Amino acid sequence: MNKQSKQRFSKSRLRMNRQVFGVLILVITLVVFCVFVYRFCVISGGYVDAHNLKKSRLTQETRTSVLQAQRGSIVDANGNTIATASKTYSIYAVIRPLYSGDKEKLVTDKERTATELAKYLPLAKDKILVYLNPTSKKTKQVEFGSAGSGLSLAIKQQISKLKLPGIHFTSESSRLYEDDIFASHVIGQTTVKGTGDDATIVGTMGLEKYFNSLLSGKNGHTSSQVDNYGYQLSTSKAQTVAAKNGGTVYTTINSNLQNYLESLMSNVQTEYDPKEMTAVLMNAKTGAIIAASQRPTFSLQTGDGISDMWRDALVQDAYEPGSVMKIMTLSAAINSGHYNPNEYYQSGSIQVGDTTLYDWNRSGWGTIPLSEAFTRSSNVGMVKLEEDMGSSTWHHYLKKFGFGKKTGVTLPSENPGTLSFSNSTTQATTAYGQGVNVTVMQMLQAMSAVSNNGVMLKPRIISKTVAANGTVTKYGKQTEGRIIKSSTAKDVRKAMVQVVQSDIGTGGAYKMDGVDVGVKTGTAQIAGNNGYLTGASNYIFSVAGMVPSKNPKYLLYITMKQPQNYTKSAEEMMAEIFKPLITRALALDAASDDAANTTTTEDTTSAKMVAVTNKSTSAAQSELTNAGYNVATVGTGSKVVQQLPVAGQTALNGSRVLLLTNGAMTMPDVSGWSKSDVLKLAQITGKKFKLKGSGYASAQSIKAGALIPDTGGTITFTAQ
């Protein structure tokens, strides 16, 4: 090939290579272009690698805030509030800028700030100054410990009016109870779970727990799109799902009788120092619980005392009831046709199998008719009735009366109790209330068959609930059917009258002039590690009463365990609750609305507490004294900033009212104060107090008129 041919070939090959390369570049360009177009289409559709871009964008730019649902209320039989939703406040002070360029107002005049805050917080001025001058130079804001938390709206508003620079508040959801001690274990307790927007109030005891779902409601929320600075975008619209507030629980409790019962219980507890007590007043025709209390108890508002008794003794504690069970034994014997009142038996003791069972009076009363067994509370007589009935018949009636199973009352953690029937001895002892463990509610249910002419009633504490959407659920009268004949019930009630009226009866302490009263007393042994406890006070004493006995409206059941100050008979101790409470209940029935607040022969009238907060100390003292109250003042200030009982709360005539004034707190003279009064002092001051001994306060570790220290520790009172 000549040189010219070679040159032409080279040029041709070069041209071909360029064409191939050009085509290749074109193909690659088209492929890349197609990929970009496809990718653009996918992104335009809002997805990348199966990831929803639109959803991501909204998530990044959407701010959601919780709308807290308001917890519903618990009210009494007349619709008066017992528990309701509230807020408490905590105070803090900003003393240095929180960040560079912060224009937040700071505390500028610490001296004035401390002086003013001391008027409303349970802290002295010098203590507040210590908080406002922390040792660390890095501290930018300070709080004031427990004294600066849990503040009421009234106190918060008073401080806010001062417009103190650098003083701020945070709020927390809380629960407000109208009375400090008011069927505390029945109403229950709440706690706050979570923090900030996620904080919710949850019931942990009593009705607050049982109806927690209804009371809680449902939180709502607000969602809006915001920019990087948190401002809502002008092109967006906030989306709101409204909160659904909680419903309302209507109880059967009569506040007048409940508050009076609490007062009577506190007096007996202070005087005789029993380890435990319960008392329940029930409508004998409907099963509605009118008043219910126990000791130890606790403050609904502060929780003080809850560590002494976590359980609701009315439904959670099972115990041997003792001789009050004889109401059911006599009922079963009469109803089954195995009661011959004119049959005689030898009292004192009886042999059952290998065991000798005794009367409470071991020597007995000689040979007596069965008609006297119930009146004298003879254990041997009841064993004789059980033997005449036969164990299977007696066991049948025990189950009919509801022992060994829950009543279904609307309170959490109800104990079903136990029924021991394994041998002849336990079968016999159940006839006088041993070998069977019951609850207060089970006893009330069983005794209602006698008070309600043979038809047994379920005890109930709730009349109805109203959900947030308006749905009403009624808890009306519920019966468990006819347990005994009407004639049987009437015969048993006549026997209960003899317990009070007869010279041989055990219930003479419950006799009331002009009142038709029938009762059965009880004295139950307490099981220990090595058999039953011994000693005069190591018993559970009890009484069950039906008034008026001919056609009962009220069924009152009281138990008292191991009184430490055994200065009177157990019957006399419990009568100090029984007789005044029955007197008031009957008076409320008979009196007009105006006379309903004047209820006992002991001049124990009650009325709604007047408001004296923000009044001058002298004017408040004069007004309360003229109204018949016993006034105690904490502090030497000229203005009242807090009061206990609070305005609107029912208070008995002659009861003690505590006033907290502005200025430093000084100790009042507590001589003659009851334990409940000391608890009021602890509540209003925020200090820890301890009452040593039983009875009324007679000495105090800090003299009257002296400043109450701000430091920790417990202030001690001695009682005798």
XYZ file of C-alpha atoms in Angstrom:
720
model
C 0.000 0.000 0.000
C 1.464 3.333 -1.051
C 1.792 6.244 1.239
C -1.245 8.083 -0.135
C -3.475 5.082 0.415
C -2.272 4.750 3.998
C -3.151 8.362 4.699
C -6.666 7.956 3.317
C -7.201 4.832 5.450
C -6.041 6.594 8.603
C -8.374 9.519 8.024
C -11.270 7.199 7.351
C -10.624 5.218 10.551
C -10.317 8.395 12.591
C -13.607 9.682 11.187
C -15.300 6.387 12.082
C -13.925 6.435 15.618
C -15.220 9.954 16.073
C -18.646 8.935 14.832
C -18.714 5.900 17.166
C -17.602 8.056 20.097
C -20.196 10.660 19.228
C -22.933 8.079 19.062
C -21.737 6.660 22.409
C -21.769 10.097 24.011
C -25.250 10.717 22.604
C -26.519 7.387 23.972
C -25.026 8.070 27.409
C -26.467 11.557 27.400
C -29.921 10.242 26.504
C -29.710 7.573 29.213
C -28.652 10.108 31.864
C -31.348 12.495 30.695
C -33.966 9.772 30.953
C -32.757 8.881 34.451
C -33.023 12.535 35.538
C -36.481 12.812 34.023
C -37.595 9.650 35.824
C -36.064 10.800 39.085
C -37.726 14.174 38.756
C -41.081 12.508 38.167
C -40.629 10.294 41.229
C -39.639 13.230 43.439
C -42.518 15.274 42.071
C -44.781 12.443 43.216
C -43.464 12.873 46.785
C -41.409 9.693 47.190
C -37.699 8.909 47.260
C -36.531 5.363 47.927
C -40.038 4.575 49.204
C -39.740 7.545 51.598
C -42.701 9.916 51.719
C -41.141 13.368 51.268
C -44.402 15.175 51.830
C -44.925 13.413 55.141
C -41.326 14.121 56.173
C -41.689 17.786 55.316
C -44.887 18.060 57.316
C -43.316 16.238 60.249
C -40.351 18.561 60.261
C -42.522 21.659 59.987
C -45.534 20.630 62.094
C -45.707 21.488 65.773
C -48.211 19.619 67.957
C -49.282 20.748 71.421
C -51.419 18.756 73.828
C -54.754 20.118 75.026
C -55.176 18.706 78.528
C -58.550 17.212 79.380
C -59.970 18.408 82.677
C -60.500 15.599 85.183
C -64.126 15.169 86.153
C -65.666 15.816 89.558
C -66.857 13.632 92.405
C -69.909 15.069 94.158
C -72.090 14.223 97.162
C -75.740 13.181 97.236
C -76.855 16.804 96.867
C -74.468 17.642 94.037
C -71.958 19.476 96.249
C -68.387 19.078 95.044
C -66.130 16.659 96.907
C -63.267 16.511 94.402
C -62.642 18.625 91.327
C -59.911 19.550 88.851
C -57.574 22.335 89.862
C -54.149 23.787 89.322
C -51.363 24.510 91.757
C -48.472 26.839 91.171
C -44.757 26.915 91.864
C -42.842 30.161 92.175
C -39.305 30.821 90.931
C -37.046 33.829 90.603
C -34.752 34.742 87.674
C -31.622 36.362 89.122
C -29.289 36.326 86.093
C -29.899 36.336 82.281
C -30.763 32.857 81.088
C -28.874 33.384 77.792
C -26.979 36.079 75.902
C -29.298 38.886 74.896
C -32.013 37.696 77.233
C -34.324 40.583 78.031
C -36.290 38.682 80.683
C -36.928 40.806 83.772
C -34.601 39.924 86.614
C -34.918 40.362 90.356
C -33.519 43.846 90.849
C -34.413 44.633 94.446
C -33.809 41.470 96.459
C -34.556 43.154 99.769
C -38.042 44.251 98.656
C -38.697 40.955 96.922
C -37.899 38.982 100.077
C -40.005 41.303 102.226
C -43.055 40.945 100.009
C -42.768 37.178 99.433
C -42.491 36.546 103.171
C -46.072 37.782 103.489
C -47.409 34.945 101.353
C -44.921 32.084 101.562
C -44.279 30.090 104.752
C -40.704 31.425 104.738
C -39.071 34.206 106.732
C -37.482 37.129 104.885
C -33.905 36.126 105.747
C -34.511 32.601 104.422
C -35.850 33.985 101.139
C -32.740 36.168 100.833
C -30.596 33.046 101.166
C -32.425 31.569 98.164
C -32.029 34.813 96.192
C -28.262 34.921 96.849
C -26.965 31.471 95.929
C -23.273 30.741 96.446
C -22.765 29.665 92.843
C -22.303 32.574 90.431
C -23.565 30.356 87.602
C -27.051 29.994 89.072
C -29.504 31.886 86.885
C -32.834 31.055 88.508
C -33.862 29.744 91.904
C -36.861 28.026 93.434
C -37.951 28.138 97.064
C -38.230 24.475 97.996
C -41.502 22.976 99.181
C -42.565 26.385 100.530
C -42.686 27.697 96.972
C -44.612 24.807 95.436
C -48.217 23.692 95.564
C -49.446 27.279 95.875
C -53.138 27.977 95.484
C -54.520 30.263 92.795
C -55.417 32.809 95.474
C -51.829 33.035 96.738
C -50.472 33.139 93.179
C -52.815 36.012 92.337
C -51.849 37.934 95.470
C -48.157 37.682 94.607
C -48.759 38.514 90.938
C -50.499 41.740 91.933
C -47.214 42.925 93.436
C -45.584 42.831 89.956
C -42.218 41.897 91.408
C -39.542 41.900 88.659
C -38.020 38.480 88.052
C -40.737 36.528 89.884
C -42.481 33.907 87.749
C -44.751 30.905 88.127
C -45.227 27.486 86.606
C -48.522 25.628 86.855
C -49.280 21.982 87.446
C -52.519 20.045 87.151
C -53.790 18.970 90.553
C -56.831 17.767 92.431
C -58.802 19.987 94.781
C -60.756 18.409 97.615
C -63.342 20.550 99.373
C -62.744 18.855 102.743
C -59.417 17.759 104.176
C -60.615 14.516 105.768
C -63.806 13.279 104.144
C -64.335 9.544 103.602
C -60.706 9.686 102.470
C -60.140 6.024 101.616
C -63.509 5.858 99.849
C -62.966 8.998 97.742
C -59.367 7.961 97.123
C -56.174 9.531 95.942
C -54.565 10.602 92.683
C -51.024 11.021 91.437
C -49.507 12.900 88.516
C -47.824 10.702 85.923
C -45.520 12.172 83.307
C -44.243 15.722 82.967
C -45.097 18.805 80.956
C -47.732 18.314 78.279
C -47.679 14.575 78.918
C -48.582 14.944 82.595
C -51.873 13.290 83.540
C -53.690 12.771 86.822
C -54.352 9.116 87.593
C -56.503 7.677 90.384
C -54.640 5.305 92.696
C -57.245 4.559 95.373
C -60.955 4.536 96.061
C -63.476 6.037 93.661
C -60.684 8.009 91.978
C -59.192 4.668 90.911
C -62.389 2.700 90.272
C -63.801 5.383 87.940
C -60.449 6.624 86.638
C -61.332 6.057 82.992
C -64.564 8.052 83.239
C -63.001 10.838 85.310
C -59.854 11.188 83.169
C -61.461 12.222 79.900
C -59.337 12.317 76.742
C -56.635 14.814 75.823
C -56.886 16.761 72.569
C -54.179 18.429 70.493
C -53.449 21.338 68.174
C -51.201 20.872 65.128
C -49.815 23.680 62.944
C -46.997 24.134 60.377
C -44.236 26.420 61.561
C -41.037 27.869 60.159
C -37.534 27.415 61.526
C -38.254 30.060 64.150
C -41.424 28.412 65.370
C -43.866 30.871 63.789
C -46.958 29.489 62.087
C -46.763 29.567 58.300
C -49.193 32.010 56.734
C -50.204 29.399 54.166
C -51.195 26.821 56.784
C -54.178 26.434 59.092
C -54.027 24.996 62.608
C -55.781 21.672 63.051
C -57.412 21.202 66.466
C -58.864 18.107 68.078
C -60.681 19.318 71.183
C -60.063 17.705 74.561
C -62.902 15.713 76.059
C -63.197 16.504 79.750
C -63.877 13.785 82.285
C -67.332 12.817 83.500
C -68.929 13.238 86.920
C -69.357 10.648 89.672
C -72.380 11.183 91.929
C -72.008 9.541 95.344
C -74.710 8.703 97.874
C -72.794 10.480 100.669
C -74.548 13.132 102.746
C -71.853 15.749 103.447
C -73.514 16.958 106.635
C -73.531 13.484 108.183
C -70.135 12.602 106.718
C -68.419 15.631 108.230
C -70.104 14.982 111.564
C -69.015 11.342 111.501
C -65.422 12.417 110.810
C -65.548 14.735 113.809
C -66.957 12.023 116.077
C -64.385 9.495 114.866
C -61.530 11.931 115.494
C -62.757 12.611 119.018
C -62.967 8.905 119.875
C -59.590 8.238 118.267
C -57.980 11.019 120.292
C -59.630 9.958 123.541
C -59.210 6.168 123.405
C -56.483 5.607 120.799
C -57.811 2.491 119.032
C -55.458 0.962 116.497
C -58.209 0.884 113.880
C -61.859 1.941 113.544
C -64.559 1.834 110.891
C -68.058 3.289 110.825
C -70.687 3.147 108.073
C -74.205 4.580 108.052
C -76.376 2.962 105.380
C -79.946 3.524 104.230
C -81.636 0.367 105.461
C -84.195 0.386 102.614
C -82.009 1.192 99.597
C -78.448 0.106 100.454
C -77.114 3.625 99.839
C -74.039 4.479 101.934
C -74.792 7.811 103.610
C -71.533 8.215 105.542
C -68.411 6.067 105.838
C -65.116 6.561 107.616
C -62.138 4.748 109.047
C -59.181 5.398 111.284
C -56.303 5.808 110.654
C -57.254 8.176 107.860
C -55.390 10.729 105.765
C -55.659 14.203 104.298
C -57.188 14.121 100.834
C -55.382 17.321 99.869
C -51.879 16.674 101.191
C -51.813 12.884 101.632
C -50.598 13.287 105.211
C -51.278 10.111 107.179
C -51.579 7.792 104.193
C -48.517 5.825 105.333
C -50.409 4.792 108.492
C -53.106 3.012 106.491
C -52.908 2.376 102.743
C -55.878 0.033 102.638
C -59.560 0.816 102.371
C -60.586 -1.132 105.453
C -64.237 -1.207 104.375
C -63.556 -3.575 101.476
C -59.959 -4.770 101.760
C -59.686 -5.866 105.401
C -61.167 -9.250 106.302
C -61.653 -10.001 110.011
C -63.607 -12.256 112.377
C -66.790 -10.300 113.168
C -67.597 -11.837 116.543
C -71.047 -11.708 118.076
C -72.642 -9.370 115.533
C -72.740 -12.509 113.372
C -75.406 -13.782 115.785
C -77.912 -11.606 113.902
C -77.521 -13.977 110.965
C -77.424 -17.099 113.179
C -80.716 -16.223 114.849
C -82.220 -15.314 111.462
C -81.245 -18.665 109.969
C -82.538 -20.636 112.974
C -85.923 -18.878 113.011
C -86.335 -18.984 109.236
C -85.456 -22.677 108.958
C -87.880 -23.609 111.776
C -85.194 -24.648 114.263
C -85.715 -22.027 116.949
C -87.554 -22.916 120.138
C -87.254 -19.888 122.435
C -88.627 -21.836 125.425
C -86.038 -24.641 125.194
C -83.537 -24.579 128.056
C -79.789 -25.226 127.789
C -76.803 -25.189 130.121
C -74.792 -21.991 129.543
C -71.105 -21.438 130.217
C -69.484 -24.100 128.035
C -70.248 -26.801 125.497
C -68.264 -29.714 124.118
C -67.956 -29.904 120.331
C -65.826 -32.821 119.178
C -62.575 -32.632 121.126
C -62.956 -28.901 121.823
C -64.684 -27.075 124.646
C -66.293 -23.795 123.571
C -67.112 -21.114 126.117
C -69.413 -18.193 126.691
C -67.777 -14.788 127.164
C -68.893 -15.256 130.761
C -67.182 -18.598 131.313
C -69.167 -19.431 134.420
C -72.346 -18.878 132.429
C -75.797 -17.972 133.750
C -76.905 -21.443 134.697
C -79.694 -23.181 132.801
C -81.453 -20.541 130.709
C -83.972 -20.500 127.824
C -82.792 -19.984 124.259
C -84.821 -16.765 124.215
C -82.078 -15.232 126.391
C -79.138 -16.461 124.283
C -79.186 -13.578 121.812
C -79.886 -10.964 124.478
C -77.005 -12.149 126.689
C -74.815 -12.772 123.610
C -74.271 -16.391 124.624
C -71.840 -18.271 122.392
C -73.064 -21.600 123.747
C -76.637 -20.675 122.854
C -75.620 -19.942 119.263
C -73.746 -23.258 119.030
C -76.926 -24.941 120.248
C -78.861 -23.228 117.416
C -76.252 -24.323 114.866
C -76.479 -27.917 116.070
C -80.289 -27.831 115.930
C -80.179 -26.477 112.355
C -77.484 -28.868 111.218
C -74.222 -27.794 109.571
C -75.581 -28.084 106.023
C -78.518 -25.769 106.733
C -76.312 -23.233 108.503
C -73.730 -23.373 105.698
C -76.534 -22.824 103.185
C -77.621 -19.648 104.989
C -74.068 -18.338 105.330
C -73.736 -18.526 101.556
C -77.173 -16.986 101.030
C -76.135 -14.064 103.222
C -73.192 -13.513 100.840
C -70.222 -14.550 102.958
C -67.200 -15.800 101.062
C -67.836 -13.691 97.953
C -67.537 -10.046 96.943
C -70.484 -7.692 97.271
C -69.629 -5.909 94.032
C -69.577 -2.448 95.606
C -67.899 0.126 93.325
C -64.615 0.269 95.225
C -61.342 -1.322 94.052
C -59.597 -4.387 95.486
C -62.596 -5.831 97.342
C -61.733 -8.849 99.489
C -64.128 -11.831 99.197
C -63.339 -13.003 102.739
C -63.105 -16.654 103.752
C -65.492 -19.188 105.190
C -63.930 -22.052 107.177
C -66.262 -25.037 107.470
C -63.849 -27.958 107.572
C -64.884 -29.666 110.841
C -67.504 -29.631 113.567
C -65.591 -27.120 115.668
C -65.206 -24.491 112.939
C -68.803 -25.089 111.891
C -69.907 -24.345 115.440
C -67.682 -21.283 115.988
C -68.982 -19.575 112.843
C -72.329 -19.344 114.661
C -70.807 -16.711 116.946
C -68.484 -15.052 114.425
C -65.226 -17.001 114.619
C -63.750 -19.121 111.836
C -65.243 -16.789 109.238
C -63.495 -13.723 107.825
C -65.716 -10.948 106.534
C -65.502 -7.373 105.310
C -67.506 -4.403 106.527
C -69.439 -4.320 103.252
C -70.316 -8.020 103.542
C -71.688 -7.474 107.045
C -73.777 -4.509 105.903
C -75.141 -6.538 103.004
C -76.038 -9.506 105.205
C -77.679 -7.363 107.905
C -79.717 -5.499 105.292
C -81.829 -8.646 104.888
C -82.994 -8.095 108.475
C -83.446 -4.330 108.172
C -85.248 -4.645 104.808
C -87.793 -7.263 105.899
C -85.991 -10.248 104.405
C -84.791 -8.894 101.040
C -81.006 -8.425 100.989
C -79.561 -5.236 99.478
C -76.262 -4.611 97.777
C -74.423 -1.763 99.494
C -73.738 1.084 97.072
C -71.726 4.279 97.304
C -72.660 5.666 93.849
C -76.054 6.869 92.625
C -75.024 7.563 89.020
C -72.227 8.620 86.691
C -72.466 11.072 83.806
C -69.881 10.641 81.044
C -68.469 13.558 79.071
C -70.786 12.742 76.163
C -73.810 12.918 78.432
C -74.308 9.176 78.867
C -75.882 8.502 82.268
C -75.275 5.236 84.108
C -77.491 4.746 87.138
C -76.556 2.704 90.193
C -79.947 2.317 91.815
C -81.214 -0.024 94.471
C -80.076 -3.596 93.827
C -81.390 -6.603 95.694
C -79.967 -10.086 96.141
C -83.413 -11.614 96.505
C -85.348 -12.723 99.556
C -83.065 -14.394 102.101
C -85.460 -14.729 105.027
C -89.176 -14.227 105.578
C -90.475 -10.812 106.573
C -91.757 -12.284 109.837
C -88.290 -13.644 110.605
C -86.719 -10.215 110.061
C -89.249 -8.627 112.416
C -88.595 -11.247 115.121
C -84.832 -10.675 114.914
C -85.277 -6.904 115.181
C -87.418 -7.422 118.294
C -84.558 -9.452 119.763
C -82.167 -6.582 118.952
C -84.406 -4.188 120.901
C -84.106 -6.490 123.928
C -80.309 -6.214 123.722
C -80.794 -2.497 124.460
C -83.846 -2.520 126.749
C -83.477 -5.697 128.823
C -81.574 -5.733 132.101
C -79.671 -8.784 130.840
C -78.819 -7.189 127.479
C -75.282 -6.202 126.430
C -76.311 -2.990 124.617
C -77.627 -0.749 127.362
C -75.069 1.929 126.431
C -76.986 2.521 123.182
C -80.312 3.324 124.827
C -81.649 6.666 123.528
C -84.593 8.510 125.019
C -87.485 8.643 122.610
C -85.699 6.620 119.932
C -86.609 3.072 118.893
C -83.180 1.422 118.798
C -82.225 -2.209 118.211
C -78.581 -3.329 118.299
C -76.272 -6.311 118.505
C -72.893 -5.929 120.156
C -69.777 -7.897 119.275
C -66.435 -8.779 120.828
C -64.170 -10.747 118.495
C -60.849 -12.264 119.425
C -57.825 -11.347 117.318
C -55.710 -14.153 115.916
C -51.987 -13.943 116.689
C -48.974 -16.067 115.805
C -49.668 -18.467 118.674
C -53.432 -18.516 118.901
C -55.754 -15.690 119.898
C -54.363 -12.634 121.670
C -55.152 -12.141 125.347
C -55.760 -9.004 127.368
C -58.732 -6.747 127.995
C -58.182 -4.566 124.926
C -57.007 -7.169 122.399
C -60.363 -7.502 120.664
C -62.297 -6.101 117.746
C -65.335 -4.540 119.388
C -68.372 -3.785 117.261
C -71.992 -2.775 117.233
C -74.700 -2.987 114.579
C -77.813 -0.888 115.029
C -81.130 -0.558 113.202
C -83.175 2.608 113.743
C -86.128 2.793 114.129
C -86.234 -0.925 114.811
C -89.895 -1.380 113.834
C -89.291 -0.010 110.342
C -85.571 0.765 109.977
C -84.348 3.630 107.863
C -80.750 3.510 109.113
C -78.310 0.669 109.549
C -75.191 1.751 111.467
C -72.191 -0.550 111.860
C -69.114 0.427 113.910
C -65.930 -1.560 114.614
C -63.101 -0.619 116.961
C -59.864 -2.564 117.240
C -57.649 -2.619 120.337
C -58.310 0.691 122.120
C -55.141 1.612 123.988
C -56.795 3.935 126.516
C -59.290 1.497 127.970
C -60.891 3.974 130.375
C -64.504 3.016 129.566
C -66.283 -0.056 128.332
C -66.083 -0.642 124.605
C -69.829 -0.075 124.338
C -69.532 3.329 125.990
C -66.673 4.308 123.654
C -68.562 3.381 120.494
C -71.778 4.941 121.820
C -69.985 8.295 121.578
C -70.182 7.819 117.812
C -73.412 5.838 117.565
C -75.812 8.011 119.548
C -74.846 11.488 118.238
C -74.748 10.278 114.618
C -78.176 8.614 114.860
C -79.524 11.708 116.600
C -78.316 13.926 113.791
C -79.593 11.619 111.053
C -83.052 11.517 112.591
C -83.021 15.269 113.146
C -82.159 15.890 109.502
C -85.110 13.732 108.510
C -87.525 15.581 110.742
C -86.275 19.140 110.452
C -86.924 21.774 107.840
C -84.107 23.087 105.677
C -83.486 25.909 108.116
C -83.387 23.549 111.100
C -81.281 20.941 109.310
C -78.083 22.532 110.563
C -79.244 22.198 114.194
C -79.142 18.510 114.798
C -78.049 17.232 118.169
C -78.727 17.785 121.815
C -75.051 18.685 122.179
C -75.349 22.052 120.367
C -73.200 20.779 117.508
C -74.615 22.972 114.713
C -72.755 23.239 111.428
C -72.592 25.770 108.627
C -70.555 26.735 105.593
C -67.300 28.424 106.566
C -67.217 32.123 105.727
C -64.374 33.644 103.681
C -61.968 35.769 105.712
C -58.879 35.529 103.472
C -57.509 38.997 102.573
C -59.387 40.588 105.467
C -57.586 42.285 108.329
C -56.572 39.906 111.089
C -58.650 41.679 113.713
C -61.770 41.760 111.536
C -61.412 38.052 110.666
C -60.931 37.075 114.297
C -63.970 39.077 115.372
C -66.202 37.686 112.610
C -65.286 34.061 113.307
C -65.540 34.426 117.075
C -68.995 35.954 116.771
C -69.987 33.023 114.528
C -69.117 30.616 117.344
C -65.739 29.306 116.174
C -62.547 28.873 118.178
C -59.946 31.019 116.361
C -56.178 30.429 116.381
C -53.810 32.798 114.572
C -50.430 31.874 113.090
C -48.153 34.893 112.659
C -48.340 38.503 113.798
C -49.299 40.081 110.485
C -52.186 42.455 109.944
C -53.747 40.542 107.050
C -55.096 36.980 106.653
C -53.546 35.143 103.690
C -54.880 31.607 104.318
C -57.559 29.937 106.425
C -58.484 26.406 107.473
C -61.195 25.239 107.047
C -61.388 26.994 103.688
C -64.349 29.135 102.701
C -67.441 27.094 101.829
C -66.362 23.990 103.758
C -68.805 22.673 106.350
C -67.560 23.309 109.887
C -69.063 22.450 113.253
C -69.943 25.125 115.771
C -67.113 25.520 118.260
C -64.528 23.902 115.982
C -61.104 25.441 115.590
C -60.349 27.767 112.662
C -56.718 28.528 111.825
C -55.673 31.827 110.267
C -52.277 32.339 108.621
C -51.294 36.003 108.506
C -48.702 37.860 106.479
C -45.263 38.262 107.989
C -43.125 35.700 109.741
C -44.903 32.684 111.190
C -45.211 32.474 114.958
C -46.334 29.486 116.978
C -49.790 29.605 118.592
C -50.567 28.118 122.001
C -51.745 24.572 121.240
C -52.793 23.619 124.762
C -55.976 21.564 124.592
C -55.757 21.013 120.835
C -56.854 17.699 119.379
C -54.784 15.711 116.920
C -56.971 16.887 114.040
C -56.271 20.515 115.022
C -52.537 19.814 115.051
C -52.868 18.342 111.555
C -54.562 21.559 110.437
C -51.615 23.535 111.819
C -49.189 21.299 109.921
C -51.145 21.788 106.717
C -51.422 25.571 106.873
C -47.761 26.099 107.836
C -46.202 23.369 105.715
C -44.161 22.186 108.713
C -43.712 18.736 110.214
C -45.473 18.292 113.532
C -45.655 15.228 115.749
C -48.106 14.606 118.589
C -46.715 12.270 121.261
C -49.109 10.446 123.523
C -52.883 10.339 123.443
C -55.573 12.851 124.230
C -55.142 16.589 123.872
C -51.944 18.591 123.494
C -50.480 19.778 126.801
C -46.939 20.852 125.873
C -45.031 22.005 122.796
C -41.347 22.047 121.846
C -41.604 25.646 120.564
C -43.134 28.169 122.928
C -46.236 30.079 121.973
C -45.325 33.345 120.241
C -41.882 32.125 119.147
C -40.925 32.059 115.460
C -41.483 28.771 113.692
C -38.054 27.850 112.244
C -37.633 27.491 108.485
C -35.106 24.710 108.796
C -36.054 21.041 108.594
C -36.917 18.878 111.553
C -40.060 17.971 113.404
C -41.857 20.145 115.948
C -43.152 17.992 118.788
C -46.302 18.299 120.867
C -47.008 16.228 123.945
C -50.521 15.044 124.725
C -52.050 13.595 127.833
